[in-house]
PDB file of C-alpha atoms in Angstrom:
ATOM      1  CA  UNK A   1      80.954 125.453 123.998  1.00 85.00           C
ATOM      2  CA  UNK A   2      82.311 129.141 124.414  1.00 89.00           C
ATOM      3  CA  UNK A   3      83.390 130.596 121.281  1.00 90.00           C
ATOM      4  CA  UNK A   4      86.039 133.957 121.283  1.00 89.00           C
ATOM      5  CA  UNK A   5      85.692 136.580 118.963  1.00 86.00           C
ATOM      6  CA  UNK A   6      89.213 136.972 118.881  1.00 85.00           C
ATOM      7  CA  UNK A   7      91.927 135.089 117.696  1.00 81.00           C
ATOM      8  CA  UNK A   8      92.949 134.384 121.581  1.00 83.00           C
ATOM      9  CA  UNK A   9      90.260 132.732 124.450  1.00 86.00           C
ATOM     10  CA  UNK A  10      89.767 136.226 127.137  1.00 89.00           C
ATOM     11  CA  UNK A  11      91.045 135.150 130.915  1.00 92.00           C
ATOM     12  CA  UNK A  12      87.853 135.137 133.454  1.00 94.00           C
ATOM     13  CA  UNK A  13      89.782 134.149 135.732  1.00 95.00           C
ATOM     14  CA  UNK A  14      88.675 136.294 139.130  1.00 94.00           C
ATOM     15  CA  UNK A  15      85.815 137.829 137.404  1.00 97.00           C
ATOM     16  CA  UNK A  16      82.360 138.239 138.457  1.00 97.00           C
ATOM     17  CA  UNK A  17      79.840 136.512 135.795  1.00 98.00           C
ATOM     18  CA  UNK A  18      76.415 137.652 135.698  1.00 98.00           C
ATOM     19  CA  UNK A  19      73.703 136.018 133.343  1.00 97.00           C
ATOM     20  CA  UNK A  20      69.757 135.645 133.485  1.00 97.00           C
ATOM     21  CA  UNK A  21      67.274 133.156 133.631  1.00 96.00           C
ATOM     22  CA  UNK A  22      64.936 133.086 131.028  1.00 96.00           C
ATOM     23  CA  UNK A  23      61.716 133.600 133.039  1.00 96.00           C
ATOM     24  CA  UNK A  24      58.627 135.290 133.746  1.00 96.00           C
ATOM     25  CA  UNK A  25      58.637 138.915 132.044  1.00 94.00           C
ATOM     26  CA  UNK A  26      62.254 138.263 131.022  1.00 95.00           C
ATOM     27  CA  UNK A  27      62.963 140.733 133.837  1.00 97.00           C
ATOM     28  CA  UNK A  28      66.452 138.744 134.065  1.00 97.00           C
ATOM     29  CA  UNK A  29      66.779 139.816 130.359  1.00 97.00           C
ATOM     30  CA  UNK A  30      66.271 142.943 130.116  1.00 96.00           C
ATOM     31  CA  UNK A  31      68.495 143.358 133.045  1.00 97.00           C
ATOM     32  CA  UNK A  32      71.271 142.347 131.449  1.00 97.00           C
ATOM     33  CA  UNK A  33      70.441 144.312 128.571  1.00 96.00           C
ATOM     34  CA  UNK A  34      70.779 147.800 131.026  1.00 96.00           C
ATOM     35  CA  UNK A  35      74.473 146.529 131.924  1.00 96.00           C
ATOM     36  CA  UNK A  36      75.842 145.596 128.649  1.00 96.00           C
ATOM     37  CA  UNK A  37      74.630 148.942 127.386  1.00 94.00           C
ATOM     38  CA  UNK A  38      75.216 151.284 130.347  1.00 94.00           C
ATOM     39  CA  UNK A  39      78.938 149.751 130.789  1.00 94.00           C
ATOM     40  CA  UNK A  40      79.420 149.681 126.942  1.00 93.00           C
ATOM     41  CA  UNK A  41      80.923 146.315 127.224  1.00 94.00           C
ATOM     42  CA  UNK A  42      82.471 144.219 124.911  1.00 93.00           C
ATOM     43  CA  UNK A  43      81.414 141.374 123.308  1.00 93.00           C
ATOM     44  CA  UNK A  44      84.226 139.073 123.198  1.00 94.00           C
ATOM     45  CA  UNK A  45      82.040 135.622 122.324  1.00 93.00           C
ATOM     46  CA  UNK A  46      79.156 133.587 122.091  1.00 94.00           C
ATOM     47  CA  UNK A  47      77.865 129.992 123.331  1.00 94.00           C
ATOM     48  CA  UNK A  48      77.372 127.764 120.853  1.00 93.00           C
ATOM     49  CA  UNK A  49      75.357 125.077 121.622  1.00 94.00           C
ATOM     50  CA  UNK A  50      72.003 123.168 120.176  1.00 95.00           C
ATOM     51  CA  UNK A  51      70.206 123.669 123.894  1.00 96.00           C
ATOM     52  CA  UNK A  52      68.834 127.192 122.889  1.00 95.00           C
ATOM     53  CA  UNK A  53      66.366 128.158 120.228  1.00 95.00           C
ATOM     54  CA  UNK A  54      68.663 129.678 117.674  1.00 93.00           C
ATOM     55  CA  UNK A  55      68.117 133.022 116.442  1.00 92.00           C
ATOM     56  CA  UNK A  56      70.187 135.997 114.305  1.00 90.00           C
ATOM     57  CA  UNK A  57      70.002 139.866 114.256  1.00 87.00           C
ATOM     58  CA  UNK A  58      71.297 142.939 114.363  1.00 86.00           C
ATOM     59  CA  UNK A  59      73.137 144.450 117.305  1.00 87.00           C
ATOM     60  CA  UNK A  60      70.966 145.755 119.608  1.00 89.00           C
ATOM     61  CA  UNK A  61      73.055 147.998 121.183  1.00 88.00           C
ATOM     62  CA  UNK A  62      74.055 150.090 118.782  1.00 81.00           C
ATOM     63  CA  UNK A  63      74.804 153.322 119.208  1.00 76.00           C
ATOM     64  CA  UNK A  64      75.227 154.784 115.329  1.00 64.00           C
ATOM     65  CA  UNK A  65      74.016 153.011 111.811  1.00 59.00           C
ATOM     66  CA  UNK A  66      77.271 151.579 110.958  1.00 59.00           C
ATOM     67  CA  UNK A  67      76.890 149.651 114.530  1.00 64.00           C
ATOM     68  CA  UNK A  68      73.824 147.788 113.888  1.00 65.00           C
ATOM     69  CA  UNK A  69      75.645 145.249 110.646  1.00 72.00           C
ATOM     70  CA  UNK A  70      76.943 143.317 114.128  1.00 81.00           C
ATOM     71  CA  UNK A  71      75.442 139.849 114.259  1.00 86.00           C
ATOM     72  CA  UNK A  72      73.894 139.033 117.505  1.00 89.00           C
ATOM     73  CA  UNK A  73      72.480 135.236 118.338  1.00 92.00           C
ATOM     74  CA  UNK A  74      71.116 133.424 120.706  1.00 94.00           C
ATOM     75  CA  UNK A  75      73.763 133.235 123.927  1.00 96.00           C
ATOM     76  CA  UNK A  76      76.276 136.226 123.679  1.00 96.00           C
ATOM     77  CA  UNK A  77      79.335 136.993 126.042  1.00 97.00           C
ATOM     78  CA  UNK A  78      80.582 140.609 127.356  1.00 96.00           C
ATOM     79  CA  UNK A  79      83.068 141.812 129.213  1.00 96.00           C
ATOM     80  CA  UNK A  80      84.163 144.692 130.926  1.00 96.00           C
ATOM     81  CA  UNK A  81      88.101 144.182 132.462  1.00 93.00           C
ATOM     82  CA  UNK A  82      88.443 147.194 134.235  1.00 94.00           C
ATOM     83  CA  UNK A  83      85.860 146.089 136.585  1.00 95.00           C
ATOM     84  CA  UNK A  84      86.211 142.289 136.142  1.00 96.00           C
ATOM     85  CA  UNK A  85      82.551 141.435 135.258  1.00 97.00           C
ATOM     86  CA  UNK A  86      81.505 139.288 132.568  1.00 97.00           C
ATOM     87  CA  UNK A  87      77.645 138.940 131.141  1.00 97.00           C
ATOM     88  CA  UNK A  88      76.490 136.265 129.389  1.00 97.00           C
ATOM     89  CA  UNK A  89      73.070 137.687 127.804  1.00 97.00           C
ATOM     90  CA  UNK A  90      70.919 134.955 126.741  1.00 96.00           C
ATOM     91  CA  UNK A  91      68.004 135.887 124.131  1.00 95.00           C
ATOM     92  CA  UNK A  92      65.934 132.373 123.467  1.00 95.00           C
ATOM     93  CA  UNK A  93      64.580 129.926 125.405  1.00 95.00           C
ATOM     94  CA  UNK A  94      66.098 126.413 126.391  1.00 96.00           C
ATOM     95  CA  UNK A  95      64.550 123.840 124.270  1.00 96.00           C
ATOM     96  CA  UNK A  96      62.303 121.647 127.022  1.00 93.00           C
ATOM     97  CA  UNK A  97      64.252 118.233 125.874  1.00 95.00           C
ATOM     98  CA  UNK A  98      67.683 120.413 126.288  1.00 96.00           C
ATOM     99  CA  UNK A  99      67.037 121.644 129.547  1.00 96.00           C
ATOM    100  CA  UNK A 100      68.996 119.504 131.776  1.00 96.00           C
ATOM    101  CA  UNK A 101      72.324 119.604 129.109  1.00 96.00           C
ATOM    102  CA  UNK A 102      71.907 123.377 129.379  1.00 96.00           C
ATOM    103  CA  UNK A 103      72.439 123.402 132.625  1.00 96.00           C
ATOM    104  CA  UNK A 104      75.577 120.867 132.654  1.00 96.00           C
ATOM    105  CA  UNK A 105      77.047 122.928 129.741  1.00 96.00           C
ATOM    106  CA  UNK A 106      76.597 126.410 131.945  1.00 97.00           C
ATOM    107  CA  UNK A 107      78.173 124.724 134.836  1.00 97.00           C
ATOM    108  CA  UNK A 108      80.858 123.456 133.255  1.00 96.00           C
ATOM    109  CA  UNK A 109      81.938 126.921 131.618  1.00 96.00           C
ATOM    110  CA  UNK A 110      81.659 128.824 135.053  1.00 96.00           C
ATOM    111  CA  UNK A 111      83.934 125.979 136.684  1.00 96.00           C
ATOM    112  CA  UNK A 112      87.045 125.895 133.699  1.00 95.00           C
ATOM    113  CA  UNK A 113      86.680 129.655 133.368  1.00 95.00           C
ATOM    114  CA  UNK A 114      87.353 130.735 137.000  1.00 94.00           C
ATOM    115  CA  UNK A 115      84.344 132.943 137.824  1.00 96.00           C
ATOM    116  CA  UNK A 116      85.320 134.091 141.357  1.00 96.00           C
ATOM    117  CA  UNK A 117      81.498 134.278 141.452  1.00 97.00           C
ATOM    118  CA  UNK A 118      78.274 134.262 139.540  1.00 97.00           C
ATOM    119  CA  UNK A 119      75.092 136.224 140.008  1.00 98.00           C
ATOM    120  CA  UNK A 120      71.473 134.673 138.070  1.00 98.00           C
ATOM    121  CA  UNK A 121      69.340 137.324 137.479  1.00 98.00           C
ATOM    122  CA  UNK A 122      65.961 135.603 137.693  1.00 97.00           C
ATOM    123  CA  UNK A 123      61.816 136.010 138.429  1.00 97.00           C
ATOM    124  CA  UNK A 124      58.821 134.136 139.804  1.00 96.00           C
ATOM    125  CA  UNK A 125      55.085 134.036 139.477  1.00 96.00           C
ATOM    126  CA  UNK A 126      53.651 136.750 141.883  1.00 94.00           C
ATOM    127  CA  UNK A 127      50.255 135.298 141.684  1.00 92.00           C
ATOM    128  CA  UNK A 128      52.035 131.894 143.158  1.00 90.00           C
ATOM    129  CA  UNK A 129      53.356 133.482 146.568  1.00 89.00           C
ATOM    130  CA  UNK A 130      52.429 131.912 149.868  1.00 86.00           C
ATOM    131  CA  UNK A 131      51.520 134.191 152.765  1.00 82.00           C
ATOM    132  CA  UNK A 132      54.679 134.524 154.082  1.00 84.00           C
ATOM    133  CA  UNK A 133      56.390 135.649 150.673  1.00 84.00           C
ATOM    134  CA  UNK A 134      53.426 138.836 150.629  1.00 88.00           C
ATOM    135  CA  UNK A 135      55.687 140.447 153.424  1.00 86.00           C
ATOM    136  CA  UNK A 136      58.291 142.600 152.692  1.00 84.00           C
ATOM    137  CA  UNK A 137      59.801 143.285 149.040  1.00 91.00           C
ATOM    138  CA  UNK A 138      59.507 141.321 146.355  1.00 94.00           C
ATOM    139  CA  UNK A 139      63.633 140.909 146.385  1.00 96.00           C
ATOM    140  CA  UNK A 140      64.776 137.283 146.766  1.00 96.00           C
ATOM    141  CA  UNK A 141      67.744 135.838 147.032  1.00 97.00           C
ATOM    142  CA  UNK A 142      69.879 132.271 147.012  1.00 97.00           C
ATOM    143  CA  UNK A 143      72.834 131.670 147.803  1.00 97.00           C
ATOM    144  CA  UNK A 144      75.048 128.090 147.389  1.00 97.00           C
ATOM    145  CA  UNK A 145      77.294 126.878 149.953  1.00 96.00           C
ATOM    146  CA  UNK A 146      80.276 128.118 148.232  1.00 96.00           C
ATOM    147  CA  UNK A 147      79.385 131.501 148.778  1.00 96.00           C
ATOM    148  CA  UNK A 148      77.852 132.164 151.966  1.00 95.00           C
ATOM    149  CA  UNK A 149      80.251 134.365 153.033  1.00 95.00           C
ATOM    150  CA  UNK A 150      78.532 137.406 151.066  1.00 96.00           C
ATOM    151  CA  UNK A 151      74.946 136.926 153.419  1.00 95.00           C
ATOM    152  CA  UNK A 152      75.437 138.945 155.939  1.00 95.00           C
ATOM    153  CA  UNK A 153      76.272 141.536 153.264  1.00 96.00           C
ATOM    154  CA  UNK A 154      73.061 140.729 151.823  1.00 96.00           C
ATOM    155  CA  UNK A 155      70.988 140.738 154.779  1.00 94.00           C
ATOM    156  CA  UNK A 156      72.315 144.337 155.477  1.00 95.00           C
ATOM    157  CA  UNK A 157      70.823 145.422 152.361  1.00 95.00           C
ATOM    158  CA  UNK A 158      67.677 144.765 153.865  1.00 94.00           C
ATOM    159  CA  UNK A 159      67.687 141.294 151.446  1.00 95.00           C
ATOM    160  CA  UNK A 160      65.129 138.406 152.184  1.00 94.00           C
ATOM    161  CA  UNK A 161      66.354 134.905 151.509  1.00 95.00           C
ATOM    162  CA  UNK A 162      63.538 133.125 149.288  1.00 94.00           C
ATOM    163  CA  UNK A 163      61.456 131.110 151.605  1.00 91.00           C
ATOM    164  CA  UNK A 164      61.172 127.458 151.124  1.00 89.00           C
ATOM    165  CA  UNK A 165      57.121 126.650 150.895  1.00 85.00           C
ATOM    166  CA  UNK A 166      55.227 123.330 152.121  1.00 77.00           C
ATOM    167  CA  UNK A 167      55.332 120.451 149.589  1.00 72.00           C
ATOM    168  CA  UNK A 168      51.575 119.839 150.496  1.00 64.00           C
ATOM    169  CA  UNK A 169      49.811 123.422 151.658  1.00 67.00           C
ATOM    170  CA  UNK A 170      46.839 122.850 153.432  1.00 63.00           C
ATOM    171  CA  UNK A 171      47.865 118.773 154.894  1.00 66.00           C
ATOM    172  CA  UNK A 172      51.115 119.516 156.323  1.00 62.00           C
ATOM    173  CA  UNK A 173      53.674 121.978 157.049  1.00 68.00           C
ATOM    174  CA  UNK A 174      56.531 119.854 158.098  1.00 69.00           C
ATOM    175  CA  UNK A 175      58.349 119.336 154.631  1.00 77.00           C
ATOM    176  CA  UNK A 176      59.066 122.563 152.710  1.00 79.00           C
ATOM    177  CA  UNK A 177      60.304 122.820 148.991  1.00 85.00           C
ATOM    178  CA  UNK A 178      62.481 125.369 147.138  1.00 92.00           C
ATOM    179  CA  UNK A 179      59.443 126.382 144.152  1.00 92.00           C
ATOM    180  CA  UNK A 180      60.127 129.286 142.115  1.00 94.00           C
ATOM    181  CA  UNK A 181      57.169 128.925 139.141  1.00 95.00           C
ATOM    182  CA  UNK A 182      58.163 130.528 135.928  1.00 95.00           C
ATOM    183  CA  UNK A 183      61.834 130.920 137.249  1.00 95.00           C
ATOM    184  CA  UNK A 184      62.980 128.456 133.959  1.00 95.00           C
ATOM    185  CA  UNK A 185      65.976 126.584 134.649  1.00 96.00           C
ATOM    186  CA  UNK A 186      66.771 129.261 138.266  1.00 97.00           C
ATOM    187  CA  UNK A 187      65.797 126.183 140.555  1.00 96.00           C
ATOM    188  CA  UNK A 188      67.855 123.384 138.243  1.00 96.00           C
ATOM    189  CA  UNK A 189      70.642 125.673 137.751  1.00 97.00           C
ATOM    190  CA  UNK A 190      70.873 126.651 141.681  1.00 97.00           C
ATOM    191  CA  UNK A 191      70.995 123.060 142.503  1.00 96.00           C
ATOM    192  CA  UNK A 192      73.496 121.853 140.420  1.00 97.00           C
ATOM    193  CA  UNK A 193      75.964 124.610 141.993  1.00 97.00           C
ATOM    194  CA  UNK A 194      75.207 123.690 145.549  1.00 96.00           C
ATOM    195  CA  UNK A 195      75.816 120.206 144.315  1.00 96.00           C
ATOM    196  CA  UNK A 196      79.123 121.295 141.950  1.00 96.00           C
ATOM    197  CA  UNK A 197      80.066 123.987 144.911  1.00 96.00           C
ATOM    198  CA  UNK A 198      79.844 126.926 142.759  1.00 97.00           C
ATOM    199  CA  UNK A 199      79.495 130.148 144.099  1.00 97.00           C
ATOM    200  CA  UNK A 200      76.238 131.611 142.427  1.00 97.00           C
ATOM    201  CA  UNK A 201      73.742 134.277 144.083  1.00 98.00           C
ATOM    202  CA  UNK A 202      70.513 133.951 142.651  1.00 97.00           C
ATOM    203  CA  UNK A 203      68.289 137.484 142.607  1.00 97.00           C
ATOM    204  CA  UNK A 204      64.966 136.899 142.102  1.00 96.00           C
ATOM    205  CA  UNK A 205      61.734 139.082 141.405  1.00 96.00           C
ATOM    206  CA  UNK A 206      58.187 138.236 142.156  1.00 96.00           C
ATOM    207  CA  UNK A 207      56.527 139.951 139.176  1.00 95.00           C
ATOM    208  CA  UNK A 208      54.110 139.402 136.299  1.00 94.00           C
ATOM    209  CA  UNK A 209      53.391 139.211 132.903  1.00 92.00           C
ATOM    210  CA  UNK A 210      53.200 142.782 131.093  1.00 90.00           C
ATOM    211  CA  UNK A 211      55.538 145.585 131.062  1.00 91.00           C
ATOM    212  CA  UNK A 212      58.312 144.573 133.481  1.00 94.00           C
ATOM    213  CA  UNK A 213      60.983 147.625 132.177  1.00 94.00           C
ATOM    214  CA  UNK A 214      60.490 148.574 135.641  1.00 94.00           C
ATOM    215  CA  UNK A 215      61.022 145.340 137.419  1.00 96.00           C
ATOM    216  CA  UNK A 216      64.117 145.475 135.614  1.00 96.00           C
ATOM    217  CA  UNK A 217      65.120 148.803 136.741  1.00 95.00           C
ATOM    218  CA  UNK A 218      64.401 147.945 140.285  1.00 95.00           C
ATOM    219  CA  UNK A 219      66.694 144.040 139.829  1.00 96.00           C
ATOM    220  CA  UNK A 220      69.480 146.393 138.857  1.00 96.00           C
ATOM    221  CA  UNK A 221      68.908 148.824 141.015  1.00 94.00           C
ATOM    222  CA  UNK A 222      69.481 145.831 143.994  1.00 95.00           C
ATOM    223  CA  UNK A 223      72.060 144.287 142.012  1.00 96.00           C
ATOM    224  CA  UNK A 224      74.418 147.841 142.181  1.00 95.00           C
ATOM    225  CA  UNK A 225      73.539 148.217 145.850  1.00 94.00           C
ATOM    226  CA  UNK A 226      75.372 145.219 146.360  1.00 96.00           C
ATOM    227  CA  UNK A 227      78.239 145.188 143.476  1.00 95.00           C
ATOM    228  CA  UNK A 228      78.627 148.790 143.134  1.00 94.00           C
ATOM    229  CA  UNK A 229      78.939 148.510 139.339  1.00 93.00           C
ATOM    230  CA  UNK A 230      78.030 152.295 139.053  1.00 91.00           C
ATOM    231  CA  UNK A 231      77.282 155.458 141.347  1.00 84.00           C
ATOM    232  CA  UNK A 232      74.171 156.054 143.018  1.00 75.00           C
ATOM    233  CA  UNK A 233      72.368 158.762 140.798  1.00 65.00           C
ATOM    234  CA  UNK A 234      71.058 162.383 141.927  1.00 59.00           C
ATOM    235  CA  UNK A 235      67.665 162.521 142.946  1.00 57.00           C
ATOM    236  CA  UNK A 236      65.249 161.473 140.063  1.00 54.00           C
ATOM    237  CA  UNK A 237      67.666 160.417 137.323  1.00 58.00           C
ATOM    238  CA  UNK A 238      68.424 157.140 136.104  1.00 69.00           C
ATOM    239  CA  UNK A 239      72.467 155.989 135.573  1.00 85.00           C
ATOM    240  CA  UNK A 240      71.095 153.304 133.836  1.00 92.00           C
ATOM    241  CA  UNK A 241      71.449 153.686 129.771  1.00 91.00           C
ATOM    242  CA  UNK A 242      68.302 151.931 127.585  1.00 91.00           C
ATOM    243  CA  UNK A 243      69.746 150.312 124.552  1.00 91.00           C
ATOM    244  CA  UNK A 244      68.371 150.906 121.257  1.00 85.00           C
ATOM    245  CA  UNK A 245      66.964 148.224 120.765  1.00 86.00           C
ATOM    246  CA  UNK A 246      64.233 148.699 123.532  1.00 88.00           C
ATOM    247  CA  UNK A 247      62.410 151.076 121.038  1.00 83.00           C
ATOM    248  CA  UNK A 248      60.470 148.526 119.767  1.00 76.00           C
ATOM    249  CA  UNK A 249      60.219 146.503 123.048  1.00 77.00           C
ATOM    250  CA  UNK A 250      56.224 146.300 122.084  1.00 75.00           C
ATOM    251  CA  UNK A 251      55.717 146.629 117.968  1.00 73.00           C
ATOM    252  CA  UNK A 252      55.951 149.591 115.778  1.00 71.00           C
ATOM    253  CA  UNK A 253      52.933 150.680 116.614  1.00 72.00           C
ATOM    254  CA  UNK A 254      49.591 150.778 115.553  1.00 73.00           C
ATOM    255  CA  UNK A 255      49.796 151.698 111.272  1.00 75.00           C
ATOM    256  CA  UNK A 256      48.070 155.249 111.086  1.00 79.00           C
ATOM    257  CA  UNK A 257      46.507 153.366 107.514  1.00 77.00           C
ATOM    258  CA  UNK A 258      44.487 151.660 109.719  1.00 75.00           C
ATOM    259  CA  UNK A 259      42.061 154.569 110.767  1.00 75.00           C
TER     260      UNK A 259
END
């Protein structure tokens, strides 16, 4: 269930939602994180719901001290109304016995709030690709039935559409599968909007486990060649802003005490 922070529920109507997938490297994550800070959107609400492993803390995108007394949970909504884009940043993961009502409940929100369209930021398991998905990038996409007209947009991007694999490699070829491993709910999620004929992209990373800041900077980077959310920067600068709270993406540090 969506819950405002305002007294009023915010319109979405015609807006472009964009959330992740809680998934390998959380590259989807911290993706979202270089939007919501780089835009300096609004947070305008939160999902409440028992699906997600609950958390509380300070705002992690504040800017000065008296910022950071914001409480930030689990599943958090932005906005930006100038450009019509909504993010929905999600921070835990889906409990494994919740997994199926998350998806109905995030399906159900896109539908009564009038998302024009919604983009899942997601990743996969490099070590799991099959021969053919070693070619080119590693840039995926999906995209439901409700919005194919955007695919020859993405193909001129230079895009590959994820490649279905066989269901048994090495016996036969003739039935292939959609399989994105450590993509979280991405596969669920994707087929309940062809099914609900919601218009979702899915954008999907082969990576690993590790430091994936720059997988995220190159999922954005893709994502703003084809939504033009910002400029294209000069030669060797970044537009994209790193919210405070990436300082201590790995730990504190090692305590000088200890040597």
């Amino acid at each position: 269930m969506f819950v405002s922070s305002e007294d009023s529920t915010p319109c979405f109507k015609g807006y472009t939602l964009i959330l992740p997938a809680v998934a390998v490297g959380n590259v989807g994550q911290l993706s979202a994180d270089l939007i919501i800070s780089t835009l300096k959107m609004v947070r305008v609400g939160h999902l409440h719901t028992e699906c997600l492993v609950p958390i509380a803390g300070n705002n992690p995108y504040s800017c000065a001290a008296g910022e950071t007394d914001q409480i930030s949970t689990s599943a958090e909504v932005y906005s930006h109304s100038d450009l019509k884009l909504a993010v929905l940043q999600i921070r835990t993961p889906v409990l494994q016995t919740k997994v199926r009502a998350f998806r109905k409940l995030l399906v159900s929100w896109i539908k009564s709030s009038g998302f024009s369209r919604t983009v899942l930021l997601s990743s996969s398991h490099a070590y799991h690709r099959d021969d053919q998905q070693l070619h080119g990038t590693t840039l995926r996409y999906l995209l439901t039935p409700a919005l194919q007209e955007v695919e020859e947009t993405l193909r001129e991007l230079g895009w590959t559409e994820l490649e279905r694999v066989s269901a048994f490699p090495g016996i036969s070829d003739s039935e292939k599968r959609l399989w994105i491993p450590g993509g979280g709910v991405t596969k669920g999620l994707y087929s309940d909007c062809c099914t609900e004929s919601v218009p979702l992209a899915v954008l999907l990373l082969f990576c690993s486990e590790g430091d994936n800041v720059p997988d995220a900077f190159t999922l954005i980077d893709r994502l703003n060649d084809w939504l033009h959310l910002l400029d294209k920067p000069s030669q060797g600068s970044s537009v994209w802003r790193v919210p405070s709270s990436w300082r201590l993406l790995f730990g504190s540090g090692i305590p000088p005490l200890l040597f």
